[in-house]
Short mmCIF file of C-alpha atoms in Angstrom, two decimals:
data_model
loop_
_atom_site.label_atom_id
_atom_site.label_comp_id
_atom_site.label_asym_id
_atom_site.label_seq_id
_atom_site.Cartn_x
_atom_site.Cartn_y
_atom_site.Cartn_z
CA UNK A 1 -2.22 16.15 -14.49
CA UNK A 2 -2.83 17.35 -18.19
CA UNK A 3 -4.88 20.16 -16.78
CA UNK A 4 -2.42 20.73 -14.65
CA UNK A 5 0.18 21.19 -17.20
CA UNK A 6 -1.98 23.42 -19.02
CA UNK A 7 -2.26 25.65 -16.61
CA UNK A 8 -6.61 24.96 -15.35
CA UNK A 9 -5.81 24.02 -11.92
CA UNK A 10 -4.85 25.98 -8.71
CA UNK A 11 -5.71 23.85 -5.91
CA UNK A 12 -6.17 20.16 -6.01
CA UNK A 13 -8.58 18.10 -3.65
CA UNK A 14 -7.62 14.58 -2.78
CA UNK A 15 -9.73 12.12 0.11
CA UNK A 16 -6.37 10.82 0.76
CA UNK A 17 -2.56 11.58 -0.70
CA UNK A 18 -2.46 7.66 -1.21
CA UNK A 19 -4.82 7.46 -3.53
CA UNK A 20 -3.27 10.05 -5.86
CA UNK A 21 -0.19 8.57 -6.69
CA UNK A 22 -0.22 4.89 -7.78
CA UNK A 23 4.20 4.49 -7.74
CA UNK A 24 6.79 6.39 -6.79
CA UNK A 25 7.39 7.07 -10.25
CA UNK A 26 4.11 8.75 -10.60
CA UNK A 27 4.87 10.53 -7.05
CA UNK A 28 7.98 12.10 -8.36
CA UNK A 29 6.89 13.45 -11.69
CA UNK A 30 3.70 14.51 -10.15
CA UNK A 31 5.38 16.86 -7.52
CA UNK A 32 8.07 18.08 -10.28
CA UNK A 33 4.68 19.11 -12.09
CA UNK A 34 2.47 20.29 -9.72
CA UNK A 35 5.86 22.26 -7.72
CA UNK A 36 6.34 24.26 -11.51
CA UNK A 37 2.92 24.98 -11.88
CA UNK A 38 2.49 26.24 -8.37
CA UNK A 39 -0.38 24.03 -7.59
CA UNK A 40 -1.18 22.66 -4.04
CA UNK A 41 -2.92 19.55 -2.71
CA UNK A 42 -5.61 19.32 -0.17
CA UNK A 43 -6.32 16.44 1.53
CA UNK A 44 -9.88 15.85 3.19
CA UNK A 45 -8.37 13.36 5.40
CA UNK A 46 -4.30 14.20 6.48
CA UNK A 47 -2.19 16.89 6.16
CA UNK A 48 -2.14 19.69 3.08
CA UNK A 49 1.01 18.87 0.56
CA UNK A 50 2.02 22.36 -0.50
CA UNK A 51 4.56 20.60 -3.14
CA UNK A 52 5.44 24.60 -3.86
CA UNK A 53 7.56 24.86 -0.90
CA UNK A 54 10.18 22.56 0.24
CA UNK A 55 9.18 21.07 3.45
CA UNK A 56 5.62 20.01 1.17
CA UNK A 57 7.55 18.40 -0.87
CA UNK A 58 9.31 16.97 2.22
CA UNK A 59 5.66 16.04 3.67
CA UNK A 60 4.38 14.74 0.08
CA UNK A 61 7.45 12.65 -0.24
CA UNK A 62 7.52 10.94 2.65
CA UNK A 63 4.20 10.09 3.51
CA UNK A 64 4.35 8.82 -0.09
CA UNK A 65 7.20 6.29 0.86
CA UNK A 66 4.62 5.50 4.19
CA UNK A 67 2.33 4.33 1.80
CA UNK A 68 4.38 2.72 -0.23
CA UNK A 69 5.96 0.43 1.92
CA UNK A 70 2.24 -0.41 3.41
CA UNK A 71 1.10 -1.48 0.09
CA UNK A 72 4.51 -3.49 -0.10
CA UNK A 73 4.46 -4.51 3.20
CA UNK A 74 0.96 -5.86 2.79
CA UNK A 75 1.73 -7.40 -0.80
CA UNK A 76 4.71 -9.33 0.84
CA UNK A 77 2.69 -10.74 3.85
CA UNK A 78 -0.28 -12.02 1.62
CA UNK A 79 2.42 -13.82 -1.09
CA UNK A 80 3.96 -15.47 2.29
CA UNK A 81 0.52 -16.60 3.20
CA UNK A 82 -0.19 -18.10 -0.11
CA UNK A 83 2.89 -20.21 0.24
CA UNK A 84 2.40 -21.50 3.20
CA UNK A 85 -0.95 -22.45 2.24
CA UNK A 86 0.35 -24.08 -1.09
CA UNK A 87 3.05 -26.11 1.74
CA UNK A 88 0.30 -27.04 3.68
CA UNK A 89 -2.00 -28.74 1.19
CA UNK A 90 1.35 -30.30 -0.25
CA UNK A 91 1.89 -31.75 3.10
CA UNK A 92 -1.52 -33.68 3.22
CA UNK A 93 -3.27 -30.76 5.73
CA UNK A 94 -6.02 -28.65 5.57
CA UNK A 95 -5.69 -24.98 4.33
CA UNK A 96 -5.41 -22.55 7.38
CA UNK A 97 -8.06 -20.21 8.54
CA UNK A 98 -7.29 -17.09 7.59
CA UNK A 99 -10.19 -15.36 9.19
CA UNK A 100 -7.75 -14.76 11.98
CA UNK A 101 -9.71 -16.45 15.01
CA UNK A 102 -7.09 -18.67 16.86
CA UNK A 103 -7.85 -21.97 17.13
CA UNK A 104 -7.76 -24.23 20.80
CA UNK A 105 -6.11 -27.36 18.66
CA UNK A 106 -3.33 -27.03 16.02
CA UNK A 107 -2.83 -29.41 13.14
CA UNK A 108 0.05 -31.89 14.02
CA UNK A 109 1.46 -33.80 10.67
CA UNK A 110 2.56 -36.44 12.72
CA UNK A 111 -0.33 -37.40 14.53
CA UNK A 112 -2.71 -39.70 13.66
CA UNK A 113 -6.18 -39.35 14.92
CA UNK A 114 -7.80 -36.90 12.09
CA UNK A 115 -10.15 -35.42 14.86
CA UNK A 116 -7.56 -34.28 17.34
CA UNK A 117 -6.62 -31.92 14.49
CA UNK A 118 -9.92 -30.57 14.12
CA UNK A 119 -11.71 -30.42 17.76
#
């Protein structure tokens, strides 16, 4: 963004919009910036984010927030798996697959033949 500010760039090339903006801190400023220097992004893969118009910034903004709540999203799922891991081994049982291949027997803490939970 410094060359940016200093006027160097036109036209910027991204793979993906989600990989140039970590926050939507970074989003914001980065669209003020890029919208007062009249610069444009290109993305290889999705749409073009003409931030010097309104309906780019629009685009940019949104598909911003997409990505954002995916990283969330995922962030929130994998904490919830961790806990429930943490429960199980509290609870005497073994940790969970998480390869995500179902299994024909579940785990039953009150059951007492050890191999009926693991056939």
């Amino acid at each position: 963004m410094a060359a940016v500010q200093r006027g160097e760039v036109g036209v910027i090339i991204v793979y993906m919009l989600v990989q140039f903006w970590r926050n939507r801190r970074d989003r914001a400023e980065g669209i003020e910036i890029l919208r007062r220097r009249e610069v444009s992004v290109l993305c290889v893969k999705g749409p073009e984010s003409d931030v010097t118009t309104a309906a780019g910034r629009l685009l940019a903004g949104i598909l911003g927030e997409v990505d954002t709540f995916e990283v969330e999203q995922m962030s929130e799922r994998e904490q919830r798996e961790q806990r429930e891991q943490r429960q199980r081994v509290l609870r005497g049982l073994p940790p969970a697959s998480t390869s995500g291949a179902s299994s024909t027997a579940t785990a039953d803490p009150g059951h007492t033949t050890p191999s009926a939970a693991y056939s």
